[in-house]
PDB file of C-alpha atoms in Angstrom:
ATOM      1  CA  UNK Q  21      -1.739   3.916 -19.670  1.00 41.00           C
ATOM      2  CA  UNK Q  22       1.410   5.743 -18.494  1.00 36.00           C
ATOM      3  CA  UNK Q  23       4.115   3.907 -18.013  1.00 37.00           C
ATOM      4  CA  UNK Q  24       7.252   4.369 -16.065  1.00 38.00           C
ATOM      5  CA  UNK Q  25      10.677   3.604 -17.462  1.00 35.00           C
ATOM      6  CA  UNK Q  26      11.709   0.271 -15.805  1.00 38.00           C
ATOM      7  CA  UNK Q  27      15.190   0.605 -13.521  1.00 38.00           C
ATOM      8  CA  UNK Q  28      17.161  -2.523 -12.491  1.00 35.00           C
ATOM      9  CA  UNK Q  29      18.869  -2.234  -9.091  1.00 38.00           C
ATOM     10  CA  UNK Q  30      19.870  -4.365  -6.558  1.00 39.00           C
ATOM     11  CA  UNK Q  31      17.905  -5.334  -3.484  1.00 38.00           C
ATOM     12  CA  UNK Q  32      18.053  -2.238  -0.958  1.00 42.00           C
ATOM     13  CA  UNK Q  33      19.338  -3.238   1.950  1.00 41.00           C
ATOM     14  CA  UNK Q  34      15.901  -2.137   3.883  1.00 51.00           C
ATOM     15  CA  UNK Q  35      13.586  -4.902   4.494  1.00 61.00           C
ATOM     16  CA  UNK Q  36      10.387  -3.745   5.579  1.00 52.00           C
ATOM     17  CA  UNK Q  37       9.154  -7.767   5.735  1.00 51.00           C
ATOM     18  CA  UNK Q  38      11.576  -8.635   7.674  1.00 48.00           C
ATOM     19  CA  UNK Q  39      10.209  -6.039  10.772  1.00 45.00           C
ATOM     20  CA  UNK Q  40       6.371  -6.601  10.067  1.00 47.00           C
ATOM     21  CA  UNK Q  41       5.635  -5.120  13.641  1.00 49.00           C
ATOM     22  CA  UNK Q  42       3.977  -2.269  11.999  1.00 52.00           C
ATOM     23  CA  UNK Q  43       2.263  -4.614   9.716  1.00 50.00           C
ATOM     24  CA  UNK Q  44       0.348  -6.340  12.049  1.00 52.00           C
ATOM     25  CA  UNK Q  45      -0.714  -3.646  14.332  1.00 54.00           C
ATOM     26  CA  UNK Q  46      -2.861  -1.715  12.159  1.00 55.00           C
ATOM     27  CA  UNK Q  47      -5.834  -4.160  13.042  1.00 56.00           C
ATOM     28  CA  UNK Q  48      -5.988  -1.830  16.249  1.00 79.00           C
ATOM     29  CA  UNK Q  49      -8.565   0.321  15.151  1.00 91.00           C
ATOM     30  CA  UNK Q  50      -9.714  -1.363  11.562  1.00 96.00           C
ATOM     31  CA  UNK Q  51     -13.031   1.256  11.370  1.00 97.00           C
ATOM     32  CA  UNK Q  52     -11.219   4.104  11.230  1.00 96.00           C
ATOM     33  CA  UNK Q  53      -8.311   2.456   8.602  1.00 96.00           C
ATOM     34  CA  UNK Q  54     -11.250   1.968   6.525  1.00 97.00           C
ATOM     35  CA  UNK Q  55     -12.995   5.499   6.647  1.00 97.00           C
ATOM     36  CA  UNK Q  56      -9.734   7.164   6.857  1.00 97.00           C
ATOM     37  CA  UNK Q  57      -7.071   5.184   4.082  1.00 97.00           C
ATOM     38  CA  UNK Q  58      -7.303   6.726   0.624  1.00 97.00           C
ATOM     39  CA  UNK Q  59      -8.804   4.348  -2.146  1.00 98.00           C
ATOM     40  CA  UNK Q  60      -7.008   3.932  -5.337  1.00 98.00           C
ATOM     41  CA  UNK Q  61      -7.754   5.317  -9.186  1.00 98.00           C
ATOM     42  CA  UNK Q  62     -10.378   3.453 -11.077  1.00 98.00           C
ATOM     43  CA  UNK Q  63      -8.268   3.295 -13.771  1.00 98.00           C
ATOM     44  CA  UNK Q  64      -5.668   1.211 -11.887  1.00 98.00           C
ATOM     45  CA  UNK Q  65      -8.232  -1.025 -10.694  1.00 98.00           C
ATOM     46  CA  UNK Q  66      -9.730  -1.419 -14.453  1.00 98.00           C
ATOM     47  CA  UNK Q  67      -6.004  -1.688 -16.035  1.00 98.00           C
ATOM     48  CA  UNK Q  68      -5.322  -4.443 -13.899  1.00 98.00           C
ATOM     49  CA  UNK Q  69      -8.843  -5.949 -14.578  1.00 98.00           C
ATOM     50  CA  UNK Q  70      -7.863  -5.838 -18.279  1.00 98.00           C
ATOM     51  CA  UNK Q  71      -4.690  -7.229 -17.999  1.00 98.00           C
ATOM     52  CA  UNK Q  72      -5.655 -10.457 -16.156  1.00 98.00           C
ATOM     53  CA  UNK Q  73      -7.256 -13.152 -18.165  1.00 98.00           C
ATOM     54  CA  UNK Q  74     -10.293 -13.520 -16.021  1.00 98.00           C
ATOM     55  CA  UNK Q  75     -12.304 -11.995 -13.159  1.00 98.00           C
ATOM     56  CA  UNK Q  76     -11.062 -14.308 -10.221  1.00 98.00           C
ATOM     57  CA  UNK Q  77      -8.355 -11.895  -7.702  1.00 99.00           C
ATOM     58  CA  UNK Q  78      -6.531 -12.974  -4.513  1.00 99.00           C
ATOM     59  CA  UNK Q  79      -5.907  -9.796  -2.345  1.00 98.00           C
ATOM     60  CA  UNK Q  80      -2.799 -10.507  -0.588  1.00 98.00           C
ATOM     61  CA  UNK Q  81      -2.331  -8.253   2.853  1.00 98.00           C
ATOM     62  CA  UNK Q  82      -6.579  -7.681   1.832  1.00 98.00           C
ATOM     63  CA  UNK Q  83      -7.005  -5.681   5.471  1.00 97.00           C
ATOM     64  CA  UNK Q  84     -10.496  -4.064   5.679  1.00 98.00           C
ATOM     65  CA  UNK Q  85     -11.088  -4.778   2.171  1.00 98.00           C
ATOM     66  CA  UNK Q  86     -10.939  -1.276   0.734  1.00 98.00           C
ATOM     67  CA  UNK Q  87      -8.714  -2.735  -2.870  1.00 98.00           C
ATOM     68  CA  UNK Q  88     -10.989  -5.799  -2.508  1.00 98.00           C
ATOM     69  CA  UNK Q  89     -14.378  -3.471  -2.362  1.00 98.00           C
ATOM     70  CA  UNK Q  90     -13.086  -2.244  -5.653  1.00 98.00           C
ATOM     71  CA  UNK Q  91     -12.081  -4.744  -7.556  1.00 98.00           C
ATOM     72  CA  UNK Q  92     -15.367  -7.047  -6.326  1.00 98.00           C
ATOM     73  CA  UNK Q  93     -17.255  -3.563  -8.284  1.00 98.00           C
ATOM     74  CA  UNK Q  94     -14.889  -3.932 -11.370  1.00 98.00           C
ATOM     75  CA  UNK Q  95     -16.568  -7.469 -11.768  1.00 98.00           C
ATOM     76  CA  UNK Q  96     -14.062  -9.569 -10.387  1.00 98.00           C
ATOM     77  CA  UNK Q  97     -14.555 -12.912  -7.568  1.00 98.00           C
ATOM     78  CA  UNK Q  98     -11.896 -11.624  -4.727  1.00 98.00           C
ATOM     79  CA  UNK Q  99     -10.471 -13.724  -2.320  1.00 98.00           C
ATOM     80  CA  UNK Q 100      -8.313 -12.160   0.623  1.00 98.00           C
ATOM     81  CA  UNK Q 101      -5.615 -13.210   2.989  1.00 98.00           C
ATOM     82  CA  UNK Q 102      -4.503 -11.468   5.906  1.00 98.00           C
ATOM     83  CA  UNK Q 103      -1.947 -11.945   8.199  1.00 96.00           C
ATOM     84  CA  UNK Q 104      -3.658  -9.858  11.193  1.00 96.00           C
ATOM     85  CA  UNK Q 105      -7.102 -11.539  12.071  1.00 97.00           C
ATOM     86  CA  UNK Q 106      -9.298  -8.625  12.963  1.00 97.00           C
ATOM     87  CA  UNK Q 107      -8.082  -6.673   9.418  1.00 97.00           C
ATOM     88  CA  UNK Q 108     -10.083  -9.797   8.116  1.00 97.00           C
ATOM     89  CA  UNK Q 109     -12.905 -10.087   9.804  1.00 98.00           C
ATOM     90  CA  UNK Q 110     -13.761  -6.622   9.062  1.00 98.00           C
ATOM     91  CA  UNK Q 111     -13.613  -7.475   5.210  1.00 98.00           C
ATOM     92  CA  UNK Q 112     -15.827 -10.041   6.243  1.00 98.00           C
ATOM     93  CA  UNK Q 113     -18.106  -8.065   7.415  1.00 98.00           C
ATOM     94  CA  UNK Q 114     -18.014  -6.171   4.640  1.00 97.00           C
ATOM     95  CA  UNK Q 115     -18.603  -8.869   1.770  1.00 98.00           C
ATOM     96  CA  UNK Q 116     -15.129 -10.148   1.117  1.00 98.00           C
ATOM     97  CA  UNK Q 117     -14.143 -14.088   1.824  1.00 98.00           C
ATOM     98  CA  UNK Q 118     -10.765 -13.648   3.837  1.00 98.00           C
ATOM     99  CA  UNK Q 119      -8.213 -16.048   5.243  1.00 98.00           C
ATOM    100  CA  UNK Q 120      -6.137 -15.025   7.859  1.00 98.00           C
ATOM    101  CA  UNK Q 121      -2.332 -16.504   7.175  1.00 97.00           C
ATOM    102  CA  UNK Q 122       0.878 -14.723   6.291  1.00 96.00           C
ATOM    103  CA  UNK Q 123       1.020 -15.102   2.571  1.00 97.00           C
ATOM    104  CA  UNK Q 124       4.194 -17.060   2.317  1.00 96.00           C
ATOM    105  CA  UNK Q 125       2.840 -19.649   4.260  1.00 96.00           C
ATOM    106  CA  UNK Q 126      -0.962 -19.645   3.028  1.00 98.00           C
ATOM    107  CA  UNK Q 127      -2.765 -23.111   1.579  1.00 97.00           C
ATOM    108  CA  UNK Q 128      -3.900 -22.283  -1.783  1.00 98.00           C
ATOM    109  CA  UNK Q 129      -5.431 -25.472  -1.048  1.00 97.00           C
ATOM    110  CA  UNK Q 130      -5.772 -26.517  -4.625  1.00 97.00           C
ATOM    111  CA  UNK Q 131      -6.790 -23.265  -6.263  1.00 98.00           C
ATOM    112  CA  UNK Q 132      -5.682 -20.961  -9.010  1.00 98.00           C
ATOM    113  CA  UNK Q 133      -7.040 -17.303  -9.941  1.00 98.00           C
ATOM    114  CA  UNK Q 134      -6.400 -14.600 -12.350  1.00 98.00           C
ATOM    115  CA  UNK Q 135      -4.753 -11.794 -10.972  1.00 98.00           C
ATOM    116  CA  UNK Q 136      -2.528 -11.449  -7.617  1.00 99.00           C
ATOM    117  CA  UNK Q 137      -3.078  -7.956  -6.088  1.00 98.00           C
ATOM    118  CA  UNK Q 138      -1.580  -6.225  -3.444  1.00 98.00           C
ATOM    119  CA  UNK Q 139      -2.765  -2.939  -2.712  1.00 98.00           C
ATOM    120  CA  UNK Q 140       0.035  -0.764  -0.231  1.00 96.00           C
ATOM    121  CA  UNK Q 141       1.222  -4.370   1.363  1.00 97.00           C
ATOM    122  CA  UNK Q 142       3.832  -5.602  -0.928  1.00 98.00           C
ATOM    123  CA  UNK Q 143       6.617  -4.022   0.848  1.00 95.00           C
ATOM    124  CA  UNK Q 144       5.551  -6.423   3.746  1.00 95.00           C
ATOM    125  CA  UNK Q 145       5.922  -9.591   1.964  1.00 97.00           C
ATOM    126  CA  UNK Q 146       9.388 -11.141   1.107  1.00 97.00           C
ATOM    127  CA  UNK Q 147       9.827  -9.893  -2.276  1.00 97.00           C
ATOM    128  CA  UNK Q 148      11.209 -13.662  -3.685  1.00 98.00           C
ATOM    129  CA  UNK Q 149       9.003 -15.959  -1.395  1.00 98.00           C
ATOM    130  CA  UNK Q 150       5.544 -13.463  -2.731  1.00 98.00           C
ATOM    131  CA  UNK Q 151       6.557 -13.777  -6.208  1.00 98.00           C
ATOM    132  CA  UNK Q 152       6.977 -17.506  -5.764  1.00 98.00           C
ATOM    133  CA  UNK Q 153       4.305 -18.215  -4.169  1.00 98.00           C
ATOM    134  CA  UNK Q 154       2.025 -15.847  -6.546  1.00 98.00           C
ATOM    135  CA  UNK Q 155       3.354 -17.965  -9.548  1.00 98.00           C
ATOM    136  CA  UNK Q 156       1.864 -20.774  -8.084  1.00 98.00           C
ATOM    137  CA  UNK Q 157      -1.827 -19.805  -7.568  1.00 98.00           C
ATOM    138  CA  UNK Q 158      -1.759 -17.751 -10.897  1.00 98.00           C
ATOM    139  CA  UNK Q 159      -3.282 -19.392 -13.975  1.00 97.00           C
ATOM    140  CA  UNK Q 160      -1.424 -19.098 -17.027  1.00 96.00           C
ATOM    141  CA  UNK Q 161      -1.060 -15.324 -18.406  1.00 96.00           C
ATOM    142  CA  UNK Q 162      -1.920 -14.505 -14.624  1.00 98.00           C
ATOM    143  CA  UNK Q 163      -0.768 -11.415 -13.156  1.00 98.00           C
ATOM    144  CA  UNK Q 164       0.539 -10.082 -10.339  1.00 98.00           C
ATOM    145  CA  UNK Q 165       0.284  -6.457  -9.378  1.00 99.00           C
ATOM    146  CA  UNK Q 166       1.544  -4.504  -6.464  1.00 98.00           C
ATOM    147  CA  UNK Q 167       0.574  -1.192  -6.173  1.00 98.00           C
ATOM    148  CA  UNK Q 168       1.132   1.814  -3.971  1.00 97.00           C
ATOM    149  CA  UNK Q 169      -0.533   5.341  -2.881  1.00 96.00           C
ATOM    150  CA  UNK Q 170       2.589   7.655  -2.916  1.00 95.00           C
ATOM    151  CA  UNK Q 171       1.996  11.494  -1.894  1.00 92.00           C
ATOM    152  CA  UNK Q 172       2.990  14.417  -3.970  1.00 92.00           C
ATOM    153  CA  UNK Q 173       2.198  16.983  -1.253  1.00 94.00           C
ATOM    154  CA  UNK Q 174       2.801  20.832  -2.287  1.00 95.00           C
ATOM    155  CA  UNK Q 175       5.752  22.488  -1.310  1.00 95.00           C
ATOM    156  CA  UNK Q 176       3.834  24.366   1.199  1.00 96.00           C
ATOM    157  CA  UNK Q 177       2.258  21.210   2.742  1.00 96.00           C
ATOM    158  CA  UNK Q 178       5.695  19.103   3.065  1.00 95.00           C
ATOM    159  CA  UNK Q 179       7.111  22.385   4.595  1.00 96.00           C
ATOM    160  CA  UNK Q 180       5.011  23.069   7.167  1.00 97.00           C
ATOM    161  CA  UNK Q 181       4.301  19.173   7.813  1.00 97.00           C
ATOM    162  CA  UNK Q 182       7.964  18.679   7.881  1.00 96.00           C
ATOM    163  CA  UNK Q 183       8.860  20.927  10.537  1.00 97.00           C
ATOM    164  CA  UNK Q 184       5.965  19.340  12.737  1.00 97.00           C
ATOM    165  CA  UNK Q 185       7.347  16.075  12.471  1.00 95.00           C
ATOM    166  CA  UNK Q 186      10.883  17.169  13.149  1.00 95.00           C
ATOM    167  CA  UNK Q 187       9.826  19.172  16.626  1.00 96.00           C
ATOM    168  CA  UNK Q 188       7.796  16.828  17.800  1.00 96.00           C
ATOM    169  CA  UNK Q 189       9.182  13.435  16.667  1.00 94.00           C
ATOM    170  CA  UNK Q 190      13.151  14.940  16.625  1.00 94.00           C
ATOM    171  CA  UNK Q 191      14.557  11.309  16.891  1.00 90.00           C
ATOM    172  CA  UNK Q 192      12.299   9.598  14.524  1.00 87.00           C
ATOM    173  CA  UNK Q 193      14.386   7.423  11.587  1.00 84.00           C
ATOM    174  CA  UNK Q 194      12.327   9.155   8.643  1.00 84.00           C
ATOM    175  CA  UNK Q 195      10.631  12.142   8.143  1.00 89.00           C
ATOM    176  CA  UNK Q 196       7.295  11.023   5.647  1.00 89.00           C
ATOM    177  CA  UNK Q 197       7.561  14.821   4.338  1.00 91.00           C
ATOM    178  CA  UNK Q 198      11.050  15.296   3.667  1.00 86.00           C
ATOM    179  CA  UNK Q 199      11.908  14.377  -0.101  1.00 77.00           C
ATOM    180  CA  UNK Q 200      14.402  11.375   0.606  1.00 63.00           C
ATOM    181  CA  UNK Q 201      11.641   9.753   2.527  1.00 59.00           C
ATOM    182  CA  UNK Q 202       9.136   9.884  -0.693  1.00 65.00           C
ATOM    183  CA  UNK Q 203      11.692   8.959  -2.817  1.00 76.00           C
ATOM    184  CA  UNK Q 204      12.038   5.757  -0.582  1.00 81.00           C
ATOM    185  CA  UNK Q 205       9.159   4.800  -2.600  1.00 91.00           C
ATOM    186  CA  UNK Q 206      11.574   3.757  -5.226  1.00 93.00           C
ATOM    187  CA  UNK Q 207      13.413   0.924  -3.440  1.00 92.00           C
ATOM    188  CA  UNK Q 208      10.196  -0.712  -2.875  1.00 95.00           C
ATOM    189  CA  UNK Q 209       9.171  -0.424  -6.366  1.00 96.00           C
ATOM    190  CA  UNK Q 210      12.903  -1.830  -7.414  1.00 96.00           C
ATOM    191  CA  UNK Q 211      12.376  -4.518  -4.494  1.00 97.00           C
ATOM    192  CA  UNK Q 212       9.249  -5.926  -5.447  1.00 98.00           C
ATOM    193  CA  UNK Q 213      10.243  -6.256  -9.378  1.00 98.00           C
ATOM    194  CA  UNK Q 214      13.664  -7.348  -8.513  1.00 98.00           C
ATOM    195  CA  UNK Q 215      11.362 -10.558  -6.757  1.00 98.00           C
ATOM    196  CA  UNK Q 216       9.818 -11.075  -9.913  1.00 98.00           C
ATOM    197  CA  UNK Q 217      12.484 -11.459 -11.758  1.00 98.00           C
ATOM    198  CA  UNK Q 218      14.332 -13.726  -9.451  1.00 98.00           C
ATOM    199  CA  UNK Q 219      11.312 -15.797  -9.192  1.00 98.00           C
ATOM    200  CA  UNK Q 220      11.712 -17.155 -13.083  1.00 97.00           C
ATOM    201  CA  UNK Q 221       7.852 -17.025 -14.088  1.00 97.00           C
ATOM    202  CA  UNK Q 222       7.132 -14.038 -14.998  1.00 98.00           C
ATOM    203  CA  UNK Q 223       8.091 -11.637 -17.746  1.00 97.00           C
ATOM    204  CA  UNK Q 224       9.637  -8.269 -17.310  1.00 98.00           C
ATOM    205  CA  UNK Q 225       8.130  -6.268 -14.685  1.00 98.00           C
ATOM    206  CA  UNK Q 226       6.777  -2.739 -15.465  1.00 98.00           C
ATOM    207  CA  UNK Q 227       5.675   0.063 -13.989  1.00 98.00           C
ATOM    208  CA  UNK Q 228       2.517   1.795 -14.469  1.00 98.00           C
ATOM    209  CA  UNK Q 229       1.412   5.023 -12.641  1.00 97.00           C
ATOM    210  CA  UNK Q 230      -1.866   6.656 -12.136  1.00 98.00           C
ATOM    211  CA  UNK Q 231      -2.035  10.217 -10.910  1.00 97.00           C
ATOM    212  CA  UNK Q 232      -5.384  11.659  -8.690  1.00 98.00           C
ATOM    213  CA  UNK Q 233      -5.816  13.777  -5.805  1.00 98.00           C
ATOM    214  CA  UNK Q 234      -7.559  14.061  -2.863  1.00 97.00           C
ATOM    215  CA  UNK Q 235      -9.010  16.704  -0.778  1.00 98.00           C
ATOM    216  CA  UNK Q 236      -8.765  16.718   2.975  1.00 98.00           C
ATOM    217  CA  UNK Q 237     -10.712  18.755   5.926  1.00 98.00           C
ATOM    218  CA  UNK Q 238      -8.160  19.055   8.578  1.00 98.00           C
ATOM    219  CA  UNK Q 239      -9.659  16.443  10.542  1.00 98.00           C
ATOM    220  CA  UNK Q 240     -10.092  13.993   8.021  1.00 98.00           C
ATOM    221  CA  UNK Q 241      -6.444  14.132   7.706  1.00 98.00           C
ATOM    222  CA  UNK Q 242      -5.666  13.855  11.289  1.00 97.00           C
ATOM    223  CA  UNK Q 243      -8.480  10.709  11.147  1.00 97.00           C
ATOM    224  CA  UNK Q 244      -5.975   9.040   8.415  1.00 96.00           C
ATOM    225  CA  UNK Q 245      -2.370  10.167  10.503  1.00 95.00           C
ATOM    226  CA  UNK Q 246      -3.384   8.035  13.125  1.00 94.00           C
ATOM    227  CA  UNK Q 247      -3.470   4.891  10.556  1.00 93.00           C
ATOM    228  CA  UNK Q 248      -0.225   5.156   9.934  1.00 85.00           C
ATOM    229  CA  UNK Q 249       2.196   2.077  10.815  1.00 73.00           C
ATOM    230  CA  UNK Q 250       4.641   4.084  12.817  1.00 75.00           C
ATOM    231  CA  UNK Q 251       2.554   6.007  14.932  1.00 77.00           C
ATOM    232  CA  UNK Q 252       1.103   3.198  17.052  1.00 73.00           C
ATOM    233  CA  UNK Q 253       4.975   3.202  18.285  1.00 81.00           C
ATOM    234  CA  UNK Q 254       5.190   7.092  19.154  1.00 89.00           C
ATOM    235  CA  UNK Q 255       4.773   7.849  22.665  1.00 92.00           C
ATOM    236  CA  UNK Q 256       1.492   9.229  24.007  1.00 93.00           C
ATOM    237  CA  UNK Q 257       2.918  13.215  24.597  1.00 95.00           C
ATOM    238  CA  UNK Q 258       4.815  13.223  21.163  1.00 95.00           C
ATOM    239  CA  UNK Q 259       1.392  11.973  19.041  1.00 95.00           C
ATOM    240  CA  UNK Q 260      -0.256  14.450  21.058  1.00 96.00           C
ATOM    241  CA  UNK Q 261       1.931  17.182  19.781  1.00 97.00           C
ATOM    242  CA  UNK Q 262       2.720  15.999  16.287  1.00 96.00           C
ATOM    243  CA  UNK Q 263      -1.562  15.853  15.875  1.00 97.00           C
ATOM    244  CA  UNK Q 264      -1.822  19.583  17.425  1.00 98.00           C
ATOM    245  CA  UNK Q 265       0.794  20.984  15.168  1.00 98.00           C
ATOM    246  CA  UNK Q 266      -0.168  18.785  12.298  1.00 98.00           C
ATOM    247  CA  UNK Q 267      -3.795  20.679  12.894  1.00 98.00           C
ATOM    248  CA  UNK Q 268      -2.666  23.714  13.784  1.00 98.00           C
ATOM    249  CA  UNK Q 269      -0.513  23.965   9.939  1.00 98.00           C
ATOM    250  CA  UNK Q 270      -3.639  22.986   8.473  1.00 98.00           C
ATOM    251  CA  UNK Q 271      -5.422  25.720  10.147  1.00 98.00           C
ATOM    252  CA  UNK Q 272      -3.001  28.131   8.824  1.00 98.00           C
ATOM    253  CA  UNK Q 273      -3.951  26.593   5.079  1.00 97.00           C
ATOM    254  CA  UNK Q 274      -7.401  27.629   5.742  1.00 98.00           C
ATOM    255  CA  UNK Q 275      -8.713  24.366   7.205  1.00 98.00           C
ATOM    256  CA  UNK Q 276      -8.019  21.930   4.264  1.00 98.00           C
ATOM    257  CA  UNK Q 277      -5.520  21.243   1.549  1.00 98.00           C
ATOM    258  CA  UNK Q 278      -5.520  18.952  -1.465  1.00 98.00           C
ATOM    259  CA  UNK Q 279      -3.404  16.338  -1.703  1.00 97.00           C
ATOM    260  CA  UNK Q 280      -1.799  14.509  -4.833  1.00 96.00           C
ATOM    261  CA  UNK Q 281      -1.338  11.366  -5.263  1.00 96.00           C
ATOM    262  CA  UNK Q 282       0.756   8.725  -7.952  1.00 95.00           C
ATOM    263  CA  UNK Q 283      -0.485   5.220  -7.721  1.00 97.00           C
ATOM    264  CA  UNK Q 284       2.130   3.331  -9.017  1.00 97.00           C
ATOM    265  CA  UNK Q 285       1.675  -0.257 -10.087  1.00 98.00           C
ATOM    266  CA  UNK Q 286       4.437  -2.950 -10.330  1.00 98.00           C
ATOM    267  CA  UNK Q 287       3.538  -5.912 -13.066  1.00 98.00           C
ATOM    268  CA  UNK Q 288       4.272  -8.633 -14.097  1.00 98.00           C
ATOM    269  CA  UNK Q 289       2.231 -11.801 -16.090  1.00 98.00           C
ATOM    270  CA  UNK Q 290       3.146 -15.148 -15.788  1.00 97.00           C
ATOM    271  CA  UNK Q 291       5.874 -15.934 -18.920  1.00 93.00           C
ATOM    272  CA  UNK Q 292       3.627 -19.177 -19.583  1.00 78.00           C
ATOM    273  CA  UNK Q 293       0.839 -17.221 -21.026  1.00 51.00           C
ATOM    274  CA  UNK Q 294      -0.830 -19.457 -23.208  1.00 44.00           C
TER     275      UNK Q 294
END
């Protein structure tokens, strides 16, 4: 599998866990996070199946279940935990056992599985506590994995998407389409393998990255905008415009544009492996 050189950096200052607002609010509307959030590669889901040294997963942040859906197909027993109560009951509903706790402060209640996942929800767990804590339920040779969808748009896309967001959102923090903002990205992935490491069970972190792409109609892309963490906080006028000029630059592509994707993965296995 590809692999990404490892970096070692210290903690960014910017905590997402520690303002989980966002987090929790994206129970709002859980049918359309389902239909609308992008799945992941089937060859992340499988490398992580072949790393782990059995079949049972814990989905931590498991939401509507779309990681869990895929993993429960790879052959694996998946439990999830939730912090936001309606995320689980639509995995529920959809096959997947679910708890609903914040993970740092989840029973285990006595048991152990194979594999730790976390599938775009790492960045809301404290990086030290979550690796702690996913030493604890992890059999030996266990692994945890953290992964994330990160968008490669073309330089046309983050363009024209770019100057949406900065007319109709002019005193937003971060601009998803400007290239700092992807590059964020990288402070979670340093974050989350930093927490590892801290936590003393597990051996070196690594990166692994998967690249696929998507195509999306214009309003299948305007479906998954309004899953987005932030948005729920943008005023009713300004979502109104940034969704009319978001569909309106989309128009001008001819109606649809394919997006690319890296999944990146951050391992680690439990240094007791036996």
């Amino acid at each position: 599998m590809p692999t990404l050189p490892p970096e070692r950096a210290p903690m960014p200052a910017r905590e997402p866990h520690r303002h989980r607002g966002p987090a929790e609010s994206f129970g709002l509307d859980p049918e359309r996070y389902d239909r609308a959030r992008p799945r992941y590669p089937d060859a992340l889901v499988e490398a992580i199946v072949a790393a782990a040294p059995g079949p049972d997963v814990l989905d931590v942040g498991v939401g509507t279940g779309i990681a869990a859906r895929q993993f429960r197909a790879a052959g694996c027993r998946v439990l999830g935990v939730d912090v936001d109560a309606r995320m689980a009951g639509f995995a529920r509903g959809g096959g997947i056992e679910a708890e609903v706790a914040s993970f740092e402060s989840w029973d285990p209640a006595g048991r152990s599985f194979d594999a730790v996942v976390a599938g775009q929800t790492w960045h809301w767990i404290d990086p030290l506590a979550g690796a702690v804590k996913a030493a604890e339920v992890l059999r030996p040779g266990g692994r945890l994995a953290a992964f994330w969808n990160v968008f490669q748009p073309s330089p046309e896309a983050a363009d024209a998407f770019s100057e949406v967001y900065r007319r109709a959102l002019p005193d937003a923090p971060r601009n998803p389409w400007d290239g700092s903002a992807r590059d964020g990205y990288a402070a979670l992935f340093d974050r989350a393998a930093e927490g590892m490491r801290q936590a003393g069970a597990f051996g070196e972190p690594e990166r692994w990255q998967f690249d696929w792409e998507r195509a999306y109609t214009r309003d299948e892309w305007l479906d998954q905008l309004r899953t987005g963490g932030d948005v729920g906080r943008v005023p009713p006028a300004a979502l109104e415009e940034l969704l009319t000029g978001v569909g309106a630059a989309i128009d001008a592509m001819g109606g649809a544009f394919t997006l690319r994707y890296a999944a990146v993965v951050v391992t680690a296995a439990r240094a007791d492996a036996a």
